[in-house]
Short mmCIF file of C-alpha atoms in Angstrom, two decimals:
data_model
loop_
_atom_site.label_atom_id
_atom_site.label_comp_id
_atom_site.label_asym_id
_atom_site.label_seq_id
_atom_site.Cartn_x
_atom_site.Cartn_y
_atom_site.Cartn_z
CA UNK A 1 110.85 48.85 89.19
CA UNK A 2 108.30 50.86 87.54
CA UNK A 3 106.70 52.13 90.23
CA UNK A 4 109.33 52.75 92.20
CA UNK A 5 111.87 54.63 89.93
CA UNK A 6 109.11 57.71 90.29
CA UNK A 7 108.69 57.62 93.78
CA UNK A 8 113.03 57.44 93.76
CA UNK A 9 113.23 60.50 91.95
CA UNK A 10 110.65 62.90 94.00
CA UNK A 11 113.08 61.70 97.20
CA UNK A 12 116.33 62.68 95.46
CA UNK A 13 114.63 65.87 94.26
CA UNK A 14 113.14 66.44 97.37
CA UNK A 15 116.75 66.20 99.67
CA UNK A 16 118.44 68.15 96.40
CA UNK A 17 119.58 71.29 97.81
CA UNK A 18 118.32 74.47 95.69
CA UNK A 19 120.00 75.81 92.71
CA UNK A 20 123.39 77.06 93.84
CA UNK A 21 123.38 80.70 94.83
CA UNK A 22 125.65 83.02 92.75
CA UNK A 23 127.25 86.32 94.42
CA UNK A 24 125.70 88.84 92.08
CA UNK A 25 122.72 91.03 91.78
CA UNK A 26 119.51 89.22 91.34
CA UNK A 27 116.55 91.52 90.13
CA UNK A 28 113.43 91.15 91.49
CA UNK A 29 111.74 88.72 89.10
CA UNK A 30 114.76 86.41 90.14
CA UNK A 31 114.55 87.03 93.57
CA UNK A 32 111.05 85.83 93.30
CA UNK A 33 112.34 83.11 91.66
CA UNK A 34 114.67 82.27 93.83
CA UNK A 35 112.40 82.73 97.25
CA UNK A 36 109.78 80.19 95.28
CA UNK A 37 112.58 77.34 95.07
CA UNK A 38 113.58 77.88 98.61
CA UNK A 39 110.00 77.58 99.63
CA UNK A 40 109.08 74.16 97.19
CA UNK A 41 111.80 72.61 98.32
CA UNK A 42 112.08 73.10 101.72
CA UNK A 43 108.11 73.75 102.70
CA UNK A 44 108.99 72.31 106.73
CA UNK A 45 110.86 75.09 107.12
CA UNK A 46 110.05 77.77 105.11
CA UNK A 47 107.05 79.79 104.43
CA UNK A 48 106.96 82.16 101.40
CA UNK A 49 104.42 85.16 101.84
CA UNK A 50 103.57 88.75 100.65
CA UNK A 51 102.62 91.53 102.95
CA UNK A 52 101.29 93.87 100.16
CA UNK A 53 102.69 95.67 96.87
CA UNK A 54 104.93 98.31 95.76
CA UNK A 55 103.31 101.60 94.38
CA UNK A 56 103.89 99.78 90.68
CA UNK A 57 102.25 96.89 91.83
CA UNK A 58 105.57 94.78 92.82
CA UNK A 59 105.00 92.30 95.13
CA UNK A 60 107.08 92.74 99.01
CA UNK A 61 108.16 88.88 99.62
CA UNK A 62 109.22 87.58 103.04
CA UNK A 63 110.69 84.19 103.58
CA UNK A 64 109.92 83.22 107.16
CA UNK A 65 111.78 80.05 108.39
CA UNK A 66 111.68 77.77 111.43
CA UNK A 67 109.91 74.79 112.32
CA UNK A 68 106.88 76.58 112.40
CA UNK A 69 107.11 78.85 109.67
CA UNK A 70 103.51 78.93 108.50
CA UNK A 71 102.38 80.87 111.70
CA UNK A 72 103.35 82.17 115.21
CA UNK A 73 104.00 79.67 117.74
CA UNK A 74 103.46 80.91 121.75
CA UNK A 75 106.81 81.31 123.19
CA UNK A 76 108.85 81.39 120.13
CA UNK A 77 110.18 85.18 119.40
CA UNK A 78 109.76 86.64 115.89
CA UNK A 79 112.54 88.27 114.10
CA UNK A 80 112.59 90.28 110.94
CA UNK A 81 115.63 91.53 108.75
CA UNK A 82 114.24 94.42 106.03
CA UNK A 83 116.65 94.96 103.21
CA UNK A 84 117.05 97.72 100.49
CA UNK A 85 114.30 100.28 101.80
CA UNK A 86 116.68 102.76 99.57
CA UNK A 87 116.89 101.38 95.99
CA UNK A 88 120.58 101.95 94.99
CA UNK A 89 121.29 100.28 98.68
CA UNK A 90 121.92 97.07 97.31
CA UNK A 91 124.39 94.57 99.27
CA UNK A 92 121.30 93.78 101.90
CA UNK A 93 119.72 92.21 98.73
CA UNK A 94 122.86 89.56 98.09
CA UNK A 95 123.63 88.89 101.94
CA UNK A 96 120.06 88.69 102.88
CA UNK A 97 119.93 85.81 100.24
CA UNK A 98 122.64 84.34 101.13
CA UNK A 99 121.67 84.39 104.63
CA UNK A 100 118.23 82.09 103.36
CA UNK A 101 120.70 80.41 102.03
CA UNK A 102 123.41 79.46 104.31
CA UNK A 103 120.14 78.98 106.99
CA UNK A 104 118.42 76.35 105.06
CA UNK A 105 121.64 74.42 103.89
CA UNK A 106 122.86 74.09 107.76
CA UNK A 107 119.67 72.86 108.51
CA UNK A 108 119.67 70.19 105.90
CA UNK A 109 122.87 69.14 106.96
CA UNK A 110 121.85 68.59 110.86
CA UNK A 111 124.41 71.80 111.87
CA UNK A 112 123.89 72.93 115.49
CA UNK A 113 123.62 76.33 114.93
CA UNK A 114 121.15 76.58 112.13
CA UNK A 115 118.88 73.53 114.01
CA UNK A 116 119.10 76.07 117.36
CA UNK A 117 118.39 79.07 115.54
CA UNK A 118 115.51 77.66 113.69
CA UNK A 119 113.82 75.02 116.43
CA UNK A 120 114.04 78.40 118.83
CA UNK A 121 112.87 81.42 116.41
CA UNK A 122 110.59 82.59 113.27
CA UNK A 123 113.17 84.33 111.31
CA UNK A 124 111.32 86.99 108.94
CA UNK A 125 113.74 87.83 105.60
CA UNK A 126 112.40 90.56 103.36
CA UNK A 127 115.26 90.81 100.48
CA UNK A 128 114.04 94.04 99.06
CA UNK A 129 111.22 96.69 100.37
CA UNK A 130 111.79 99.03 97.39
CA UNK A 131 111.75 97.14 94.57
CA UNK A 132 110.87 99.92 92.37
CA UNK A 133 113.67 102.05 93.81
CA UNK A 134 115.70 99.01 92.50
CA UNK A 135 114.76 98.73 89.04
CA UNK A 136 115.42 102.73 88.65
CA UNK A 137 118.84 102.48 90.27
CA UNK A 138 122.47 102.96 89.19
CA UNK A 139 125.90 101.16 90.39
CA UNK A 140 126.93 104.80 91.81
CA UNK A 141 128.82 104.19 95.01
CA UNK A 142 127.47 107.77 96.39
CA UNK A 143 124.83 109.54 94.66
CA UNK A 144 120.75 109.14 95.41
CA UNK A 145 119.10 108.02 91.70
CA UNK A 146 117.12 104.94 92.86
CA UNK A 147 117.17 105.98 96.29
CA UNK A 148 113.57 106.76 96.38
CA UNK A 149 110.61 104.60 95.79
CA UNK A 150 108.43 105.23 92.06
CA UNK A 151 106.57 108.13 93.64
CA UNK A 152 110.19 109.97 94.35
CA UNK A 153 109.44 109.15 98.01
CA UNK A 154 112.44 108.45 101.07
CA UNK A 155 110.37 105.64 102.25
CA UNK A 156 112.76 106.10 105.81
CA UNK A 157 111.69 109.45 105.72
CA UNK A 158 107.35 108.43 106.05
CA UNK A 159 106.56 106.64 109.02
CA UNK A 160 104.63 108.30 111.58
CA UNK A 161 106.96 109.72 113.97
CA UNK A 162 106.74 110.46 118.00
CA UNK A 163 108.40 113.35 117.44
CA UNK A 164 106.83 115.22 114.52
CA UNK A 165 104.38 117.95 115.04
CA UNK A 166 101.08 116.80 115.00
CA UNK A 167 99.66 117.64 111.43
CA UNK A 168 95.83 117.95 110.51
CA UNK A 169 96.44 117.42 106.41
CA UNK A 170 98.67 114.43 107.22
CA UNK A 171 99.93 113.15 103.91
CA UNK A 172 98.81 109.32 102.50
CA UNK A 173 101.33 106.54 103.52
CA UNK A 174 103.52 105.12 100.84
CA UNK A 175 102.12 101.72 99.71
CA UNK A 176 105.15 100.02 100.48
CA UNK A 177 105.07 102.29 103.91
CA UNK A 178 101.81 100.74 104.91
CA UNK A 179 102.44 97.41 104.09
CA UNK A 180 105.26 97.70 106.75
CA UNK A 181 102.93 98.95 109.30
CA UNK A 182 100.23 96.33 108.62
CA UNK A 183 103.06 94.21 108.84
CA UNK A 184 103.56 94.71 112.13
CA UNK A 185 100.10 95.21 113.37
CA UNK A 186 99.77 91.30 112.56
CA UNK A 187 103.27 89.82 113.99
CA UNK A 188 104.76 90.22 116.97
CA UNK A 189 108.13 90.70 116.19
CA UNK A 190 110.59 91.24 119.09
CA UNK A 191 113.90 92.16 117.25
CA UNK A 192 114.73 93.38 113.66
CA UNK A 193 117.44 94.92 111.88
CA UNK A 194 117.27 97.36 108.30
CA UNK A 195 120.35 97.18 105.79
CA UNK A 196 121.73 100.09 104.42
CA UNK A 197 124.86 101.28 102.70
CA UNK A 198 126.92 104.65 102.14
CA UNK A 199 128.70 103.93 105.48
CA UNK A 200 129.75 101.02 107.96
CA UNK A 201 128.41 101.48 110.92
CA UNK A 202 125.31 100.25 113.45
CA UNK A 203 122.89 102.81 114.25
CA UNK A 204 120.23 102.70 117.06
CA UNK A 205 116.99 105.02 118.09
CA UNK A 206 116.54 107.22 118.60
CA UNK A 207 116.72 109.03 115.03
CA UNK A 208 114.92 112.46 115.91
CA UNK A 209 114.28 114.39 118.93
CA UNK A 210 112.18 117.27 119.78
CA UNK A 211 114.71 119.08 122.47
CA UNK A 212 113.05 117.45 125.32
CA UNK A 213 114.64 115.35 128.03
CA UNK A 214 115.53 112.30 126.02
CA UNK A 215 118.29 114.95 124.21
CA UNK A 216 121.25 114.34 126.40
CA UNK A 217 124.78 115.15 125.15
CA UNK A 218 123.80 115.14 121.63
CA UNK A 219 122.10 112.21 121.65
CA UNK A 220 118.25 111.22 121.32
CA UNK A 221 118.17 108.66 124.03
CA UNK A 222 115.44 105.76 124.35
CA UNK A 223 114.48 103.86 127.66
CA UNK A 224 116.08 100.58 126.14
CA UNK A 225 119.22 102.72 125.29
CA UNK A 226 121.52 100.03 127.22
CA UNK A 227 120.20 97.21 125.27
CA UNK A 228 120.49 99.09 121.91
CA UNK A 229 124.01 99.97 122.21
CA UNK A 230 124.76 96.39 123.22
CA UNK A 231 122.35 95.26 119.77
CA UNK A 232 124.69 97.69 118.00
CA UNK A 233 127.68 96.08 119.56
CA UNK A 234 126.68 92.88 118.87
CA UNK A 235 127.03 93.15 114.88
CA UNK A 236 129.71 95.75 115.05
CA UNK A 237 131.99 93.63 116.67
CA UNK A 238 131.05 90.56 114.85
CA UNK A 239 131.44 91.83 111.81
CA UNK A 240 134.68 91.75 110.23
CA UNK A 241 135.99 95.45 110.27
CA UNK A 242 132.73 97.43 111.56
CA UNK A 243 134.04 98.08 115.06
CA UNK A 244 136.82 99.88 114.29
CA UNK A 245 134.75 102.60 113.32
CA UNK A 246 136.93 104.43 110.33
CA UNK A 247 136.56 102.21 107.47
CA UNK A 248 134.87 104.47 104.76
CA UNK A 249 137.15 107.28 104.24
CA UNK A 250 134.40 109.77 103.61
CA UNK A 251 132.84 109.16 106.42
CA UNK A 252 133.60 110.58 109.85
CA UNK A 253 135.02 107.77 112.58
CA UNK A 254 132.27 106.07 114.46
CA UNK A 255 133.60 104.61 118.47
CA UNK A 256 132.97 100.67 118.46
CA UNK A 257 131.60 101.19 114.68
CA UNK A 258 127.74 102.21 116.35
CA UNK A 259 126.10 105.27 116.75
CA UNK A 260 122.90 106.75 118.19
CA UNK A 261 121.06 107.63 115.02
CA UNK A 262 120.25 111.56 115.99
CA UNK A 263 123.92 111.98 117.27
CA UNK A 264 125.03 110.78 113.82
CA UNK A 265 122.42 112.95 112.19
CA UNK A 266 118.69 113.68 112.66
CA UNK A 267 116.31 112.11 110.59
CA UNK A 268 112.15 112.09 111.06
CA UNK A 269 109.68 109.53 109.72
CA UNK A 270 112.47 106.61 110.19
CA UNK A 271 111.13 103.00 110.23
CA UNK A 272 113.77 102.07 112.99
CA UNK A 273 111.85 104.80 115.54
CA UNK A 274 108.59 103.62 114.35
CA UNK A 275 108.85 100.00 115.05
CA UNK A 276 110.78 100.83 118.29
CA UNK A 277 107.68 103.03 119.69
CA UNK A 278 104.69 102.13 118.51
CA UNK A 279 105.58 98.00 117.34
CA UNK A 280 107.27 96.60 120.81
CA UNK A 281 110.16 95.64 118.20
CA UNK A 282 113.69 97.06 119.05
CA UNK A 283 115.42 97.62 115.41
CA UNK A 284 118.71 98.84 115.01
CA UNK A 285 119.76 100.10 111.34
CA UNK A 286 122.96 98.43 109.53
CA UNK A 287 124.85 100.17 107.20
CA UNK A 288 126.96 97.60 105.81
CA UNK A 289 129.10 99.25 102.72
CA UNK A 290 131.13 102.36 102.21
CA UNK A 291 129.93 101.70 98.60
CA UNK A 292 126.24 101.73 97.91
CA UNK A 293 126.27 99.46 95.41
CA UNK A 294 129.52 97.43 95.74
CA UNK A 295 130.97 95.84 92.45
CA UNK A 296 129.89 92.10 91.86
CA UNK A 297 133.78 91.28 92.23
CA UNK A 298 133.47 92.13 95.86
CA UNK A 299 130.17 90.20 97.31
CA UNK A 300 131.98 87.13 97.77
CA UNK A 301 134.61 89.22 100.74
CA UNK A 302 131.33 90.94 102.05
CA UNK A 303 129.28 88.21 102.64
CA UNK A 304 132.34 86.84 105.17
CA UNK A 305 132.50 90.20 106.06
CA UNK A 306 128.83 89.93 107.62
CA UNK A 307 127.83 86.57 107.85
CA UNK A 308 128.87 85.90 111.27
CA UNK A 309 127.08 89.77 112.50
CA UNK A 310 123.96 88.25 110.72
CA UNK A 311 124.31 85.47 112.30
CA UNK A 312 124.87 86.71 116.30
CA UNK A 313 121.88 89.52 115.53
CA UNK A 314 119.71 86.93 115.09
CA UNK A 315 120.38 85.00 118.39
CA UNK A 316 119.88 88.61 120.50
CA UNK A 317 116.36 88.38 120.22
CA UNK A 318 116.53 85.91 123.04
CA UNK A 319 117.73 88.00 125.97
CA UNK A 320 115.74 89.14 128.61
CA UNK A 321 111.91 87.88 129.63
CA UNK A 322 109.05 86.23 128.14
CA UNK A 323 105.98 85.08 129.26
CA UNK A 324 102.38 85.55 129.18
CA UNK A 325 99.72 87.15 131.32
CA UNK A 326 96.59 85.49 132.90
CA UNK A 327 93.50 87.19 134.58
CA UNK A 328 92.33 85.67 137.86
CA UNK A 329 90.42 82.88 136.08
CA UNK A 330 93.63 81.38 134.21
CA UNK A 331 93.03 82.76 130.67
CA UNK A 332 95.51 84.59 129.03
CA UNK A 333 95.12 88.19 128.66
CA UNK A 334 95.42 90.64 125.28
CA UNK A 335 96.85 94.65 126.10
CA UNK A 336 97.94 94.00 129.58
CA UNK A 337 100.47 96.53 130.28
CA UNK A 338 103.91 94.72 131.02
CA UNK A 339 106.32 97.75 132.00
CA UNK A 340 109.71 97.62 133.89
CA UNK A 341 110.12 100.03 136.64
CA UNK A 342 112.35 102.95 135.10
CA UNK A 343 112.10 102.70 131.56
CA UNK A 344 109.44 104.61 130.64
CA UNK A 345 109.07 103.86 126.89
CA UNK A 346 106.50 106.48 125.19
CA UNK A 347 104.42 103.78 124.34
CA UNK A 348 104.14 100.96 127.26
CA UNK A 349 104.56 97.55 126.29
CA UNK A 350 101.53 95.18 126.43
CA UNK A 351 100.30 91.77 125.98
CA UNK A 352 99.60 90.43 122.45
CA UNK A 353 96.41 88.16 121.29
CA UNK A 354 97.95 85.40 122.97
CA UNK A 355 98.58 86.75 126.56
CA UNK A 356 102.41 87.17 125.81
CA UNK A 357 105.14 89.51 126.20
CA UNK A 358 108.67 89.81 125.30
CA UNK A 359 111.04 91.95 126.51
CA UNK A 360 114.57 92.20 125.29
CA UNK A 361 116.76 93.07 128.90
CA UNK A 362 120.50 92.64 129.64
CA UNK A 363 121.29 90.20 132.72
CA UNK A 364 120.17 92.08 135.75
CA UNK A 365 117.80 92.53 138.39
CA UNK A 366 114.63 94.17 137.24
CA UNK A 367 110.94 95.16 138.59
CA UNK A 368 108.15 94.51 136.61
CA UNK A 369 104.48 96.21 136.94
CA UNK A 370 101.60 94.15 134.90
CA UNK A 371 98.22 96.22 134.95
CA UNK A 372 95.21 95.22 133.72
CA UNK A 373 91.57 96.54 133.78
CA UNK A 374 89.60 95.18 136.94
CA UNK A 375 92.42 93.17 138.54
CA UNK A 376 95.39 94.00 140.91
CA UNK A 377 98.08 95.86 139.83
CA UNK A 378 101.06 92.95 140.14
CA UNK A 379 104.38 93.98 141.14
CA UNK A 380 107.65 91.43 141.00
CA UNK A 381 111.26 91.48 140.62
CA UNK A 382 113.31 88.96 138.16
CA UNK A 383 116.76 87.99 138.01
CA UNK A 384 117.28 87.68 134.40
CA UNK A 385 119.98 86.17 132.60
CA UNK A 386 121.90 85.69 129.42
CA UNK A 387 119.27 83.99 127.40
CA UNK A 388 121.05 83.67 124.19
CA UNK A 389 123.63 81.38 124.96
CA UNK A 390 120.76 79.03 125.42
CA UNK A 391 118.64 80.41 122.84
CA UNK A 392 115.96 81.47 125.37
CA UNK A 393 115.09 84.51 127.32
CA UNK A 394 113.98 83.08 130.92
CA UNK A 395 110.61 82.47 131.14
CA UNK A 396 108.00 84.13 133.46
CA UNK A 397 104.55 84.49 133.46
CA UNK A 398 102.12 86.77 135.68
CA UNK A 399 98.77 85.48 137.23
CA UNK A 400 96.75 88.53 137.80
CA UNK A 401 94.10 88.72 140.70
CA UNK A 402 90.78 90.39 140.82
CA UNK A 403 90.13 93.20 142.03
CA UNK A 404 86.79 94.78 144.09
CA UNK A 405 87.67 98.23 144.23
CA UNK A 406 87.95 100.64 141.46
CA UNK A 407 91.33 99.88 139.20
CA UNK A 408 93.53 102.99 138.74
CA UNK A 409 93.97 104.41 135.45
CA UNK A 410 96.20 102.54 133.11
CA UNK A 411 99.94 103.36 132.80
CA UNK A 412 98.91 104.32 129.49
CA UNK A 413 97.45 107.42 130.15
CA UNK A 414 101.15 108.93 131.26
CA UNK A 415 101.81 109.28 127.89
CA UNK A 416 102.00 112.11 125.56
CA UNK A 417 102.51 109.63 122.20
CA UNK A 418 99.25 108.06 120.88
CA UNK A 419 99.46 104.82 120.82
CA UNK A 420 97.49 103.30 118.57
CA UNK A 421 99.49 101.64 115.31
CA UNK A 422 96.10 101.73 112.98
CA UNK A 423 97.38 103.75 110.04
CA UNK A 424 94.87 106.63 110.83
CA UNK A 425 94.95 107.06 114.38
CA UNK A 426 97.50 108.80 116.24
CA UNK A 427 99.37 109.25 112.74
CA UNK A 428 101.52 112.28 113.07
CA UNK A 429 103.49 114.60 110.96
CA UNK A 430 107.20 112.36 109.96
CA UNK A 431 108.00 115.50 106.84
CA UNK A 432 111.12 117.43 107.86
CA UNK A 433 109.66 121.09 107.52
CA UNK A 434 111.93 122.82 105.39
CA UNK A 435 112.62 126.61 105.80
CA UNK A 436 114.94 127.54 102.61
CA UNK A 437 116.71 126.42 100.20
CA UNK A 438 120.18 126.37 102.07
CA UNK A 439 117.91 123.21 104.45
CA UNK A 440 116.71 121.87 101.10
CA UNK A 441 120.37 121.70 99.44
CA UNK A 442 121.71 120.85 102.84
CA UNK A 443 119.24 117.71 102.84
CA UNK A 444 119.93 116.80 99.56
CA UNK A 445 123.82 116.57 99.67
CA UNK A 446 123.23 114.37 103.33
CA UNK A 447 121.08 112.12 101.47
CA UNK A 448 123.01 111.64 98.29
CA UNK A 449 125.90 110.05 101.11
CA UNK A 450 124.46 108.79 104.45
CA UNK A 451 122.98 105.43 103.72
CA UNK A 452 120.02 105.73 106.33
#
């Protein structure tokens, strides 16, 4: 009896569910925290990681989950939700906790929709990318102090954008800016949303425009603009009041609660754009609260509010194709350009260290154009369906054949954007030039409101 009481109390403490969650604000140390005793006690489905530091030296924790959570598994999409980029944007923090939360606790308890959202997907949670922007911030529901991260820097305001005047003296990457972007060099994430507040609304790329012909009727349009207004759609109407598009009153209305982010207002250096162009991941950008930093008396209605939007987000990341590519002797091939006749996205999608592809599509018939150096250009048409009612895109792959004449050029070459995500190369210009201090003031008061 000895022996065994031991052995009886690592089980009970093993199938113990964390700590209950409370709905207030956590700071970071007890977000930490928190993340740690997810991770301990639930180490089959969680993986607790760090993709690099704040400028004062604050680590940026992401809980992935699934039933492969330690590393990427071929044919099962990656998925990333980033919360509080903006300091004093703080309800991301709560529902992106609560999210871990309600994910792990329907897995323990056999529910079908956490066991198909985890057994089909690597869900990626960052709580908080500007943790010092946090610790500096007020409960103000409008105003900007901890907006900024320690260096007084808009970190959605210093990726590298494809719109931006190439600049010679290009200015150093925030730390918490490069992390992001080494992020991404290393996963192959498909889908991903930011959180925001200041307004209630879903907002898609593209954010900035340079008056060329993606500027139609006010709007920066992508390729992919179909499948972003139906990713906007998707958590606008899920979510509790979002579609109905007037719920903050300083705000102006918003049809179906979405936007295109340059209609709404233009904004350079935005993470959503970056990961959109140069990343292969399709993000959309959530603003989630009128208030910016919502009393604690309030969380509890929010997280209803949301959790179902959350929840539906998620599952997108399963429409369209996936598949891999293989060169004529069967091995699976890295940078083959996968591109679907008529979308001609600035940066062409291509074939990660594993030979595969994703592409997020709505039901429809589509052609698809593989190249790859010294084999046959392949050409094929798919009928694709709904895939996330079954919590799969269809599944395709393309068997390349060699070729004895001299391959053309790469699709690659069409384009104007350089495509190369290493932090140096191809970095261009994401500062909005300022000419005045009317712009300056101008871009202050838009700041001190819009959440993005």
């Amino acid at each position: 009896m000895m022996i065994l009481l031991p052995l009886l109390f690592i089980v009970i403490l093993y199938h113990t569910p964390v700590s209950l969650l409370e709905f207030r604000y956590h700071n970071n140390q007890q977000i930490k925290e928190y993340l740690y005793e997810v991770n301990t006690a639930n180490p089959h489905i969680t993986h607790l990681y760090s993709i690099g530091q704040s400028v004062r030296g604050q680590e940026l924790w992401v809980l992935a989950l699934g039933v492969s959570p330690g590393q990427h598994t071929v044919g099962v999409p990656e998925f990333k939700y980033v919360g509080n980029i903006h300091g004093n944007e703080v309800l991301g923090r709560v529902l992106l906790l609560h999210l871990i939360d309600d994910l792990v606790e329907g897995y323990r308890k056999n529910e079908p929709w956490s066991l198909q959202l985890l057994n089909s997907t690597r869900i990626h949670i960052m709580p908080t990318m500007n943790p010092d922007g946090f610790d500096s911030s007020d409960t103000d529901c409008m105003y900007s102090q901890g907006r900024f991260n320690h260096n007084g820097i808009d970190l959605n305001r210093n990726f590298p954008d494809a719109f931006a005047a190439q600049a010679s003296d290009e200015d150093k990457r925030e730390a918490e800016v490069q992390a992001v972007i080494g992020w991404l060099q290393t996963e192959t994430f498909v889908l991903s949303a930011n959180l925001h507040g200041g307004a209630l609304v879903a907002s898609y790329p593209y954010d900035n425009s340079n008056g060329g012909s993606e500027l139609i009727n006010g709007a920066s349009v992508s390729p992919d603009d179909d499948v972003f207004v139906h990713l906007a759609k998707v958590y606008s109407y899920n979510h509790a009041s979002m579609y109905k598009g007037n719920r903050c009153t300083e705000s102006r209305p918003f049809f179906n609660g979405i936007t295109n982010g340059y209609k709404w207002y233009a904004l350079a250096g935005g993470m959503q754009d970056y990961n959109y162009v140069w990343a292969q991941c399709l993000e959309v950008t959530l603003e989630i609260s009128c208030c910016k930093f919502p009393p604690v008396s309030e969380l509890p209605a929010m997280w209803t509010d949301n959790r179902k939007a959350l929840l539906s987000y998620i599952q997108q990341v399963h429409l369209g194709v996936k598949g891999r590519v293989f060169d004529s002797t069967g091995a699976p091939v890295q940078n083959a350009v996968v591109e679907v006749v008529g979308r001609r996205n600035m940066c062409p999608f291509k074939t990660n260290q594993h030979g595969e592809y994703y592409r997020l599509l709505l039901p429809g018939n589509y052609t698809f154009m593989v190249t790859y150096p010294e084999h046959e250009v392949l050409t094929e048409t798919l009928t694709v369906p709904y895939g996330p009612d079954n919590y799969s895109a269809l599944k395709h792959d393309f068997l390349l054949k060699k070729t004895k004449t001299t391959q053309q050029p790469s699709s690659t070459t069409r384009y104007n954007v350089t495509c190369n995500t290493d932090l140096n190369a191809g970095a261009v210009s994401v500062r909005l030039q300022r000419t005045g201090l009317a712009v300056g003031i101008c871009l202050v008061m838009v700041t001190s409101y819009m959440g993005k």
